[in-house]
Amino acid sequence: SQQGEEDPQALSIQEGENATMNCSYKTSINNLQWYRQNSGRGLVHLILIRSNEREKHSGRLRVTLDTSKKSSSLLITASRAADTASYFCATDPVDNNNDMRFGAGTRLTVKP
Amino acid sequence: NAGVTQTPKFQVLKTGQSMTLQCAQDMNHNSMYWYRQDPGMGLRLIYYSASEGTTDKGEVPNGYNVSRLNKREFSLRLESAAPSQTSVYFCASSDGRYKETQYFGPGTRLLVL
């Protein structure tokens, strides 16, 4: 079963605008990761945030984590056409040593 | 470094046929994983190997077997393919603690008729 659920399922913005995607999950986690997938390609790791962290930055990416609400957000600032991709959150549940759980993803389209 | 490589890129099988998907990584990672990705769903873990010589079931292991041939290679076998196994299969690897950052291969598109 999926642990993370991204919202919205699809997002379309103009180049230069900011894009915000959200991820909600159900159980306590050790960490949460965001990945990007370009069409027809494998996933690429973007950023990892641990359960004791509240915010992390990497270039134009900003990730927040609210463990009390069991949610995370990914903000991409000053978006570019090259940011067009699907974005997935993946959670590392505390009570499951076997695997990470991926959401269904947010499909982001950035129009030039 | 090639990272994570997968072969083949695309395969068509008839129901009941068998095949092996190959995966190799050149990053000296301990852990390797096989996922499947279906439309509208996230990745689901089929099997994983936390270290050379060990394998464990993930969320959806039925119909699959795996072999961790050595530290570099982790193969996924479909003994008797079914249409429900039509999917895109991704191999991934990670270093250090299990479930830290994973590096993914380009995927294998499998169509079972």
Short mmCIF file of N, CA and C in Angstrom, two decimals, chain A residues 25-72:
data_model
loop_
_atom_site.label_atom_id
_atom_site.label_comp_id
_atom_site.label_asym_id
_atom_site.label_seq_id
_atom_site.Cartn_x
_atom_site.Cartn_y
_atom_site.Cartn_z
N TYR A 25 1.39 11.50 4.59
CA TYR A 25 1.68 10.10 4.87
C TYR A 25 0.97 9.68 6.14
N LYS A 26 0.99 8.38 6.41
CA LYS A 26 0.10 7.86 7.45
C LYS A 26 0.79 7.49 8.75
N THR A 27 2.02 6.96 8.67
CA THR A 27 2.66 6.47 9.89
C THR A 27 3.94 7.22 10.16
N SER A 28 4.49 7.06 11.34
CA SER A 28 5.73 7.74 11.72
C SER A 28 6.87 7.30 10.80
N ILE A 29 7.74 8.25 10.53
CA ILE A 29 8.80 8.00 9.57
C ILE A 29 10.18 8.32 10.14
N ASN A 30 11.20 7.72 9.55
CA ASN A 30 12.59 8.07 9.86
C ASN A 30 13.04 9.24 9.00
N ASN A 31 12.65 9.20 7.73
CA ASN A 31 12.97 10.28 6.82
C ASN A 31 11.99 10.31 5.67
N LEU A 32 12.01 11.37 4.92
CA LEU A 32 11.18 11.52 3.74
C LEU A 32 12.05 12.05 2.62
N GLN A 33 11.87 11.49 1.45
CA GLN A 33 12.70 11.89 0.30
C GLN A 33 11.82 12.34 -0.85
N TRP A 34 12.34 13.22 -1.66
CA TRP A 34 11.67 13.65 -2.89
C TRP A 34 12.53 13.22 -4.07
N TYR A 35 11.84 12.69 -5.08
CA TYR A 35 12.50 12.25 -6.31
C TYR A 35 11.81 12.90 -7.50
N ARG A 36 12.56 13.05 -8.59
CA ARG A 36 12.02 13.55 -9.85
C ARG A 36 12.16 12.46 -10.91
N GLN A 37 11.15 12.38 -11.77
CA GLN A 37 11.20 11.43 -12.87
C GLN A 37 10.82 12.13 -14.16
N ASN A 38 11.76 12.23 -15.07
CA ASN A 38 11.45 12.73 -16.39
C ASN A 38 10.80 11.60 -17.19
N SER A 39 9.99 11.97 -18.16
CA SER A 39 9.21 11.00 -18.91
C SER A 39 10.10 9.90 -19.49
N GLY A 40 9.76 8.66 -19.19
CA GLY A 40 10.48 7.53 -19.74
C GLY A 40 11.84 7.26 -19.11
N ARG A 41 12.12 7.92 -18.00
CA ARG A 41 13.43 7.74 -17.36
C ARG A 41 13.28 7.21 -15.93
N GLY A 42 14.41 6.90 -15.32
CA GLY A 42 14.40 6.49 -13.92
C GLY A 42 14.26 7.67 -12.99
N LEU A 43 14.06 7.39 -11.72
CA LEU A 43 13.91 8.45 -10.73
C LEU A 43 15.28 9.00 -10.33
N VAL A 44 15.28 10.28 -10.04
CA VAL A 44 16.50 10.95 -9.60
C VAL A 44 16.24 11.56 -8.23
N HIS A 45 17.12 11.27 -7.28
CA HIS A 45 16.96 11.77 -5.93
C HIS A 45 17.18 13.28 -5.90
N LEU A 46 16.28 13.99 -5.21
CA LEU A 46 16.41 15.44 -5.08
C LEU A 46 16.89 15.84 -3.70
N ILE A 47 16.21 15.36 -2.67
CA ILE A 47 16.51 15.84 -1.33
C ILE A 47 15.94 14.87 -0.30
N LEU A 48 16.62 14.73 0.81
CA LEU A 48 16.18 13.90 1.93
C LEU A 48 16.06 14.79 3.16
N ILE A 49 14.95 14.63 3.87
CA ILE A 49 14.77 15.37 5.11
C ILE A 49 14.46 14.36 6.21
N ARG A 50 15.18 14.47 7.33
CA ARG A 50 15.01 13.52 8.41
C ARG A 50 13.86 13.97 9.32
N SER A 51 13.38 13.06 10.13
CA SER A 51 12.21 13.33 10.95
C SER A 51 12.45 14.43 11.98
N ASN A 52 13.71 14.66 12.34
CA ASN A 52 14.00 15.71 13.32
C ASN A 52 14.33 17.06 12.66
N GLU A 53 14.18 17.13 11.35
CA GLU A 53 14.41 18.38 10.62
C GLU A 53 13.08 18.96 10.18
N ARG A 54 13.04 20.27 10.05
CA ARG A 54 11.79 20.93 9.66
C ARG A 54 11.87 21.54 8.27
N GLU A 55 13.08 21.88 7.84
CA GLU A 55 13.20 22.52 6.54
C GLU A 55 14.60 22.25 5.99
N LYS A 56 14.66 22.05 4.65
CA LYS A 56 15.96 21.91 3.98
C LYS A 56 15.90 22.60 2.64
N HIS A 57 17.06 23.08 2.22
CA HIS A 57 17.15 23.78 0.94
C HIS A 57 18.21 23.10 0.09
N SER A 58 17.97 23.10 -1.21
CA SER A 58 18.98 22.65 -2.15
C SER A 58 18.75 23.41 -3.44
N GLY A 59 19.59 24.42 -3.69
CA GLY A 59 19.42 25.24 -4.89
C GLY A 59 18.06 25.91 -4.89
N ARG A 60 17.26 25.65 -5.93
CA ARG A 60 15.92 26.25 -6.03
C ARG A 60 14.85 25.41 -5.32
N LEU A 61 15.26 24.38 -4.63
CA LEU A 61 14.31 23.51 -3.94
C LEU A 61 14.27 23.83 -2.46
N ARG A 62 13.05 23.83 -1.93
CA ARG A 62 12.86 23.99 -0.48
C ARG A 62 11.87 22.92 -0.04
N VAL A 63 12.26 22.14 0.94
CA VAL A 63 11.40 21.09 1.46
C VAL A 63 11.11 21.38 2.92
N THR A 64 9.86 21.22 3.29
CA THR A 64 9.47 21.33 4.69
C THR A 64 8.85 20.02 5.14
N LEU A 65 8.94 19.77 6.43
CA LEU A 65 8.38 18.56 7.01
C LEU A 65 7.67 18.93 8.30
N ASP A 66 6.42 18.52 8.41
CA ASP A 66 5.63 18.73 9.62
C ASP A 66 5.20 17.36 10.12
N THR A 67 5.93 16.83 11.07
CA THR A 67 5.64 15.47 11.54
C THR A 67 4.33 15.41 12.33
N SER A 68 3.92 16.53 12.91
CA SER A 68 2.65 16.52 13.66
C SER A 68 1.47 16.38 12.72
N LYS A 69 1.61 16.93 11.51
CA LYS A 69 0.55 16.80 10.51
C LYS A 69 0.83 15.69 9.52
N LYS A 70 1.98 15.03 9.68
CA LYS A 70 2.38 13.97 8.76
C LYS A 70 2.30 14.47 7.32
N SER A 71 3.00 15.56 7.07
CA SER A 71 2.97 16.12 5.73
C SER A 71 4.30 16.80 5.40
N SER A 72 4.56 16.90 4.11
CA SER A 72 5.76 17.56 3.61
C SER A 72 5.38 18.36 2.38
#
